PDB file of C-alpha atoms in Angstrom:
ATOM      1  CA  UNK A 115      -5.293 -26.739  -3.295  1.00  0.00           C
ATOM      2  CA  UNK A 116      -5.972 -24.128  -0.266  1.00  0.00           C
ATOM      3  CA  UNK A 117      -8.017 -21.202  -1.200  1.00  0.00           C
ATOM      4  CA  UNK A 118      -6.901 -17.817  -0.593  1.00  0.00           C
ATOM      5  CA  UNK A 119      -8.205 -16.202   2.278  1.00  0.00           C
ATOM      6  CA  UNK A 120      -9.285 -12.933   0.827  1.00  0.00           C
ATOM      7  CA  UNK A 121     -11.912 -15.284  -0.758  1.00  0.00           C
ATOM      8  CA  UNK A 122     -13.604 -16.200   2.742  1.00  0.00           C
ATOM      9  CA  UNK A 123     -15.181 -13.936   5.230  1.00  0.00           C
ATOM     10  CA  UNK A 124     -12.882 -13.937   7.899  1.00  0.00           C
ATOM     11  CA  UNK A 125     -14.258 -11.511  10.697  1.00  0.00           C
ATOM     12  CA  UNK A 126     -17.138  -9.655  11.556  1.00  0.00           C
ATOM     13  CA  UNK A 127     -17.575  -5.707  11.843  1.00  0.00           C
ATOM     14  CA  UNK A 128     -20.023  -3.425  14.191  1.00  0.00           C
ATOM     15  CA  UNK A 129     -20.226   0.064  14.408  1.00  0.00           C
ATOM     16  CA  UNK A 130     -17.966   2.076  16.918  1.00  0.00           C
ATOM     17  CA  UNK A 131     -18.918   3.518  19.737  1.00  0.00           C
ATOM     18  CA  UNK A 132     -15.678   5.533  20.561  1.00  0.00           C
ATOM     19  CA  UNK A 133     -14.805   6.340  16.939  1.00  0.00           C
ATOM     20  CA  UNK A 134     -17.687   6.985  14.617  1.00  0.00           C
ATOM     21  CA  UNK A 135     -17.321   6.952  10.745  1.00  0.00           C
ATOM     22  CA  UNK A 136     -16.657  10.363   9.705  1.00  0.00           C
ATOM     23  CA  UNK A 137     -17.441  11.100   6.036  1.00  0.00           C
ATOM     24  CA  UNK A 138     -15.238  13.197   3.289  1.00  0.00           C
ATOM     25  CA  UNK A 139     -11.940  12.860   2.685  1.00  0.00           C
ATOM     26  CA  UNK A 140      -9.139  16.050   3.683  1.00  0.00           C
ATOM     27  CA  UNK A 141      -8.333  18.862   1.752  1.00  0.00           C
ATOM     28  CA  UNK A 142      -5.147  17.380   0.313  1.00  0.00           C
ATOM     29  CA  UNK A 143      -4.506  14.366  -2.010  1.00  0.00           C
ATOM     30  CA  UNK A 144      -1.047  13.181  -3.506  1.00  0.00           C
ATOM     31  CA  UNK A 145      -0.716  12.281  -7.131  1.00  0.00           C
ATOM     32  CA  UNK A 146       2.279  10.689  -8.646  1.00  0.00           C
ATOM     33  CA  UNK A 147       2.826   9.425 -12.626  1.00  0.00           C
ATOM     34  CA  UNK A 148       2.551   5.716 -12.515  1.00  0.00           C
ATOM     35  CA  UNK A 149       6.214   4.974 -13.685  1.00  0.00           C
ATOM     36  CA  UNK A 150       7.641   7.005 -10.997  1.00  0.00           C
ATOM     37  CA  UNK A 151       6.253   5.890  -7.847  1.00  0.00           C
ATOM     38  CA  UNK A 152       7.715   2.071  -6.961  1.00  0.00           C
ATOM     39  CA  UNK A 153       4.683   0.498  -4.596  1.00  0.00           C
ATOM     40  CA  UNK A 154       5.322  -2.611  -2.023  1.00  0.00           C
ATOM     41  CA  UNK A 155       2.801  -4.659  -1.001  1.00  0.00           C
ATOM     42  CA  UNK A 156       2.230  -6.365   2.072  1.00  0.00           C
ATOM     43  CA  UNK A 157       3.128  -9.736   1.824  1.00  0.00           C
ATOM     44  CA  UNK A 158       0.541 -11.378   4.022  1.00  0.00           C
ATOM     45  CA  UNK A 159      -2.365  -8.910   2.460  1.00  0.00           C
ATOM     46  CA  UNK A 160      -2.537  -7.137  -1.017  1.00  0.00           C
ATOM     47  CA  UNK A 161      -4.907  -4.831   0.524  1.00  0.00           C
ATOM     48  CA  UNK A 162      -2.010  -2.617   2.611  1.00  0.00           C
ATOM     49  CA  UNK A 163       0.788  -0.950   0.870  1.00  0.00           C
ATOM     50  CA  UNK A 164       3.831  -0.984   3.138  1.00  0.00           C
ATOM     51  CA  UNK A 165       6.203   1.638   1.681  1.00  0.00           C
ATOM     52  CA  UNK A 166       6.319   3.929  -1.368  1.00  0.00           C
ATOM     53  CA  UNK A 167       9.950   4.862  -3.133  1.00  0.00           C
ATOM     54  CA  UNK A 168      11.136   7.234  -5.967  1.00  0.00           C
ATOM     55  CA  UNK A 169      12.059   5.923  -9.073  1.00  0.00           C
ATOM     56  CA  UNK A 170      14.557   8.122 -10.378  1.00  0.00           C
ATOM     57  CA  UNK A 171      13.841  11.829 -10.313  1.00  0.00           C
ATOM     58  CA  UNK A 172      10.249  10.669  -9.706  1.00  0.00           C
ATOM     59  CA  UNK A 173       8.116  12.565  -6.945  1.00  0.00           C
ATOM     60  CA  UNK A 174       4.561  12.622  -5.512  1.00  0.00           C
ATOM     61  CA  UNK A 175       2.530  16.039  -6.488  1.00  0.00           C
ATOM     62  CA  UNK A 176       0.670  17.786  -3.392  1.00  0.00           C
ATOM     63  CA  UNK A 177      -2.581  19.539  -4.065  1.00  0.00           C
ATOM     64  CA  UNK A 178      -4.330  21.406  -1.609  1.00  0.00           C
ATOM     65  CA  UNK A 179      -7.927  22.414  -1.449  1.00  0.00           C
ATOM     66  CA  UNK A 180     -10.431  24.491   1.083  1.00  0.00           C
ATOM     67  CA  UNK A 181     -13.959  24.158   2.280  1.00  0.00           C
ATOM     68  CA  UNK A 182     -14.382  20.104   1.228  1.00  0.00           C
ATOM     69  CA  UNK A 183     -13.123  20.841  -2.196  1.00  0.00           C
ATOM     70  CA  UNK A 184     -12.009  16.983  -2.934  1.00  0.00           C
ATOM     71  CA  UNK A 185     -14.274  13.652  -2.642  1.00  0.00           C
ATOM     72  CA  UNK A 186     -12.991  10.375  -3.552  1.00  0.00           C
ATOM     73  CA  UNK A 187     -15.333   7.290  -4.652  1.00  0.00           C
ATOM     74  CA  UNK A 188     -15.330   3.686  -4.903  1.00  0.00           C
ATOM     75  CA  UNK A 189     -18.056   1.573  -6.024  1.00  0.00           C
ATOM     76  CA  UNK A 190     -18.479  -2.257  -6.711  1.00  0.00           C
ATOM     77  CA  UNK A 191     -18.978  -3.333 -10.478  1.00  0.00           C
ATOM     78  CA  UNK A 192     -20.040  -6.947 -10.595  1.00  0.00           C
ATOM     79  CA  UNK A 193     -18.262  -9.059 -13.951  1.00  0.00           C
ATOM     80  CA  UNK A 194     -18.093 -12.033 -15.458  1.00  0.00           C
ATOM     81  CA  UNK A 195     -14.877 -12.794 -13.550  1.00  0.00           C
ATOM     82  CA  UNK A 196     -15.584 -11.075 -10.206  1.00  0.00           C
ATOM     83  CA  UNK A 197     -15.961  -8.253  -8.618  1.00  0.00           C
ATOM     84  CA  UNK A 198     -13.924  -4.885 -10.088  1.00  0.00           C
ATOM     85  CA  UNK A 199     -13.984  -1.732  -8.583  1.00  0.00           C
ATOM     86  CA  UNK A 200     -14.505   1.814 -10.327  1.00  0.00           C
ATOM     87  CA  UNK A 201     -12.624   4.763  -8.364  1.00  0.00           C
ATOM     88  CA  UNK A 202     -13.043   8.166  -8.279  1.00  0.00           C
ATOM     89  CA  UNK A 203     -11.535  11.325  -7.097  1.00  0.00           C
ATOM     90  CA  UNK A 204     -13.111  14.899  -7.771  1.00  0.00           C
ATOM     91  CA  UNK A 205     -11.582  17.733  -6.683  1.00  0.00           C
ATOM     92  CA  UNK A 206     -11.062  21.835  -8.045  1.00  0.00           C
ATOM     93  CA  UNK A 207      -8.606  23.896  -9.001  1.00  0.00           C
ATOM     94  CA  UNK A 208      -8.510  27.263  -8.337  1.00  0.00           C
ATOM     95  CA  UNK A 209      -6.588  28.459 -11.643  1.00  0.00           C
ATOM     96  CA  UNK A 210      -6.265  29.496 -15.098  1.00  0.00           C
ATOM     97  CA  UNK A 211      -2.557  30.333 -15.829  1.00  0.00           C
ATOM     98  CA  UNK A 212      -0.642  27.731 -18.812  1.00  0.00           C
ATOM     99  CA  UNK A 213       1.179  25.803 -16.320  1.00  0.00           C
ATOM    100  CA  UNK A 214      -2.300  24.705 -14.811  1.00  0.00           C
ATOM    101  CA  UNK A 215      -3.545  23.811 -18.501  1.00  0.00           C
ATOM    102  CA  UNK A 216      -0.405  21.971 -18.636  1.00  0.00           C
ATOM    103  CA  UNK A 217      -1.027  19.378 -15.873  1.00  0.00           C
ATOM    104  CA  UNK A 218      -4.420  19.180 -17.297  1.00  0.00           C
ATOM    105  CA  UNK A 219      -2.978  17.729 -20.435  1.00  0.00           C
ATOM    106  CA  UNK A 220      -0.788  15.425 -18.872  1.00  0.00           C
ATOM    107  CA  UNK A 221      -3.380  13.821 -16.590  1.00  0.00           C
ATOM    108  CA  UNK A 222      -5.309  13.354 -19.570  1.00  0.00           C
ATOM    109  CA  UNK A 223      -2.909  11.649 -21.799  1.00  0.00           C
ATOM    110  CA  UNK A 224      -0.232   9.772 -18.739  1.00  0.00           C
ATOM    111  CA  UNK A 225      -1.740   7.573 -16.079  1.00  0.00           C
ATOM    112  CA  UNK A 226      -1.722   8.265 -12.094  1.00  0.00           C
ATOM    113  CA  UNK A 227      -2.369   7.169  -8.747  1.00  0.00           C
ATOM    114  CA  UNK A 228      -3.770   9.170  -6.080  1.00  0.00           C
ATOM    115  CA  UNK A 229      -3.590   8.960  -2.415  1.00  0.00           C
ATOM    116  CA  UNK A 230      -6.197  10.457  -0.277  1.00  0.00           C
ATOM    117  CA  UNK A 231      -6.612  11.189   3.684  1.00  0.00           C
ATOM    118  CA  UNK A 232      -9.842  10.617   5.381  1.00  0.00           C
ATOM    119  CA  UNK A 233     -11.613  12.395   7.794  1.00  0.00           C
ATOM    120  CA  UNK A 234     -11.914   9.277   9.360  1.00  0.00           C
ATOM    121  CA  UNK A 235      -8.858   8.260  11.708  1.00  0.00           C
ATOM    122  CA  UNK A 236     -10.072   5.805  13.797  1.00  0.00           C
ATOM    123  CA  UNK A 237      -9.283   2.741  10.954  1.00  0.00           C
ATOM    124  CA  UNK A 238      -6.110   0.997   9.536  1.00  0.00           C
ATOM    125  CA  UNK A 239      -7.600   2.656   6.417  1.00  0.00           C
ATOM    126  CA  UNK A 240      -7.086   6.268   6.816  1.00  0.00           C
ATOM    127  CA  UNK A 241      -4.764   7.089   4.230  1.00  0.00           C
ATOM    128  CA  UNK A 242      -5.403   5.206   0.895  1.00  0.00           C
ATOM    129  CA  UNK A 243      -4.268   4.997  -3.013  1.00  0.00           C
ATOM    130  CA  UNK A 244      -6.085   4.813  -5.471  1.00  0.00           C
ATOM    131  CA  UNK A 245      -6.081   3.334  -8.793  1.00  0.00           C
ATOM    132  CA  UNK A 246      -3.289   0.997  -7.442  1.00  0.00           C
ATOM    133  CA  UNK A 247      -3.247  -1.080 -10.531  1.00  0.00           C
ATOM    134  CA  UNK A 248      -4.785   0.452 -13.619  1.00  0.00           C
ATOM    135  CA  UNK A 249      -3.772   3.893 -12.492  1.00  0.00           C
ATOM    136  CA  UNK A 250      -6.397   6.807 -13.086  1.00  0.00           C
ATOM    137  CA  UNK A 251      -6.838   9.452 -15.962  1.00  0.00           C
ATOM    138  CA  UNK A 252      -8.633  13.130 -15.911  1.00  0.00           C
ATOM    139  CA  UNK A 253     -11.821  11.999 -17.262  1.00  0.00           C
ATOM    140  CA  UNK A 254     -13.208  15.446 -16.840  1.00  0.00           C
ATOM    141  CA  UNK A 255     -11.606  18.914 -16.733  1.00  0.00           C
ATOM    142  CA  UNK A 256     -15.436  21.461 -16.372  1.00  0.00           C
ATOM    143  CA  UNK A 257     -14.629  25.360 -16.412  1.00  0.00           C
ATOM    144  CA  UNK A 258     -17.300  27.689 -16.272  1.00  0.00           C
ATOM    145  CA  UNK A 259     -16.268  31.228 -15.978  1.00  0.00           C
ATOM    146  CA  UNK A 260     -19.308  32.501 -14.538  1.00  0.00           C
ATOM    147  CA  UNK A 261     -19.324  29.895 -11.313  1.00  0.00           C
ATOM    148  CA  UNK A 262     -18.589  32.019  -8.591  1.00  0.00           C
ATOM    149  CA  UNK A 263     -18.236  28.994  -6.589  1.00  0.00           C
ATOM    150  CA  UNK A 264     -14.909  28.162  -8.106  1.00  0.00           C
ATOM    151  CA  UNK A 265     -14.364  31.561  -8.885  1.00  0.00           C
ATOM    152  CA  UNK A 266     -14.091  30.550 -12.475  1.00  0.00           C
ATOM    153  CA  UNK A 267     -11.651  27.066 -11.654  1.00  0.00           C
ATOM    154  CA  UNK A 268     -11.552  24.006 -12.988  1.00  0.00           C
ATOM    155  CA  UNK A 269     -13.904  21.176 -11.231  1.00  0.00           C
ATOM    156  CA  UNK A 270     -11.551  17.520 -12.426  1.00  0.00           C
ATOM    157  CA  UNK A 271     -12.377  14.280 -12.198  1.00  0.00           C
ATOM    158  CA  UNK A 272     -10.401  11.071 -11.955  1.00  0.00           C
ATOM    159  CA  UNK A 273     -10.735   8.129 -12.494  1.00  0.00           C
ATOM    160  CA  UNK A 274     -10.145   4.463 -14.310  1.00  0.00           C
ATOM    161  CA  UNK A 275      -9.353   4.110 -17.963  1.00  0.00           C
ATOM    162  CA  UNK A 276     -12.111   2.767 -19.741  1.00  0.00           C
ATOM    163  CA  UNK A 277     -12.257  -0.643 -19.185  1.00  0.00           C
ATOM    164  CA  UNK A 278      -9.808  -0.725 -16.364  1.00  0.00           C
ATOM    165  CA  UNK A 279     -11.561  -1.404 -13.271  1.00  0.00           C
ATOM    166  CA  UNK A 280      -9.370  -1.977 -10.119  1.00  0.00           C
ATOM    167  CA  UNK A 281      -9.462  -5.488  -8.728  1.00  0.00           C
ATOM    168  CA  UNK A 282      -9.759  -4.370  -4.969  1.00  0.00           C
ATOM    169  CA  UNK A 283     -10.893  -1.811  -3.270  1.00  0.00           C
ATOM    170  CA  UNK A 284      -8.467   1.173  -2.551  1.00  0.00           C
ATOM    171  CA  UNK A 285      -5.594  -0.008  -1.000  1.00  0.00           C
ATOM    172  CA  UNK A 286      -4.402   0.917   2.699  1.00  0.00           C
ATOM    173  CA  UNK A 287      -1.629   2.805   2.777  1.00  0.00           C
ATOM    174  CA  UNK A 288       0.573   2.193   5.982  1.00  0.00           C
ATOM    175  CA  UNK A 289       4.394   2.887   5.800  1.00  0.00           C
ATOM    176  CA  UNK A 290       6.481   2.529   8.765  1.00  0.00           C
ATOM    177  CA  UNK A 291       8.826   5.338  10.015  1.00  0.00           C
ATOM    178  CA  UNK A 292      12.448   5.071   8.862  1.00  0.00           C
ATOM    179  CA  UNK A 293      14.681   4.007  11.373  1.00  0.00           C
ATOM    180  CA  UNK A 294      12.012   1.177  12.520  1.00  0.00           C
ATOM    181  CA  UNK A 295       8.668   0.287  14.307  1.00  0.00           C
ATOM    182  CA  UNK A 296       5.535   0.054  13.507  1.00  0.00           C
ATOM    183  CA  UNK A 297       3.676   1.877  10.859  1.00  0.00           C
ATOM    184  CA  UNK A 298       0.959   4.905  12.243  1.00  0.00           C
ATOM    185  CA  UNK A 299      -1.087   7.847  10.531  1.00  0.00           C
ATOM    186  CA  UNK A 300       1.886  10.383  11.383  1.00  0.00           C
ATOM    187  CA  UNK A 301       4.477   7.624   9.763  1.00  0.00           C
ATOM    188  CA  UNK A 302       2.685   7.392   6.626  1.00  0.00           C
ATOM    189  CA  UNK A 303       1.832  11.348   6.499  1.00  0.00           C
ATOM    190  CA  UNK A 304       5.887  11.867   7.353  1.00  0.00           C
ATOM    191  CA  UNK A 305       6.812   9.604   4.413  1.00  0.00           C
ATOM    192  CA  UNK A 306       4.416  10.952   1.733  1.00  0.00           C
ATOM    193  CA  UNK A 307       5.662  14.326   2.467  1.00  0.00           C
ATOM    194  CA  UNK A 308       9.189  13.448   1.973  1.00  0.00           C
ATOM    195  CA  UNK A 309       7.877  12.109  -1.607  1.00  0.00           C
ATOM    196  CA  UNK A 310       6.967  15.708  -2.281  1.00  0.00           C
ATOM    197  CA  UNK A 311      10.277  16.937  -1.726  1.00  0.00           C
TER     198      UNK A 311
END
């Protein structure tokens, strides 16, 4: 029986010269509810999501932050039955009103996926989603109304329900343009932002 190739080293990796790693992530990320984002997977590698579609009414939620307000994690957990991944995404929110304690709620008690934009460009990995399969939940929602830092905001954190470790690393996300070609950074930006709409 062959073995799957994403159980073999397969390549080797250096550092590059003419586009170093840059850390952080941008000051937007994309959240959706798990049930209304449809996600396709590359055939020939689990590890690239080829196109993202409404189901329904379902859209993508854009939130925007300033001054490195966001940071997204994933570390290796070693099991029993392989390696599992914990992911994280921390970001603030500059608000008090209902409608913000609202979305607190529901990120509490529904499941999503985020997407996230690195700083770093110069990879097939610039854009990526997290919690692909196990989704993520707000696993902290901190308000302290003396921090003048967040000028009394919420600091959030995402991540895995308990228990529910991914079973890759986030996955690339690389969505050709519509009428054809092959998928870029712009391409993927275009067609998360038409999720928004």
């Amino acid at each position: 029986m062959p073995t799957s190739v994403f159980n073999k080293i397969n390549a080797g990796f250096s550092l590059g010269t003419a586009t170093p790693v840059t850390s952080g992530i941008e000051d937007v990320i994309y959240i959706f509810n798990e049930d209304e984002i449809k996600i396709t997977y590359n055939t020939a590698n689990p590890l690239i999501i080829d196109d993202l579609d409404k189901v329904g009414s379902g859209k993508v939620f854009k939130f925007e932050g300033t001054n490195n307000s966001f940071n997204a994690m994933s570390k290796l957990a070693k099991t029993q039955v392989g390696p599992r991944y914990t992911e994280e995404i921390d970001f603030n929110i500059a608000g008090l009103s209902v409608d913000v304690k609202a979305q607190l709620r529901a990120m509490g008690y529904g499941r999503v996926k985020a997407v996230v934009v690195n700083n770093y460009k110069g990879s097939d990995s610039a854009i990526e989603l997290f919690g692909a399969v196990n989704s993520l939940i707000l696993t902290e929602a901190e308000r302290n109304a003396a921090d003048e830092g967040l000028e009394g905001g919420y600091k959030l954190k995402l991540t895995n329900p308990d228990k529910l470790r991914e079973p890759y690393p986030p996955r690339a996300v690389s969505i050709a343009p519509e009428g054809g070609g092959s998928a870029t950074y712009d391409s993927t930006l275009a067609a998360l932002e038409a999720l928004t709409a």
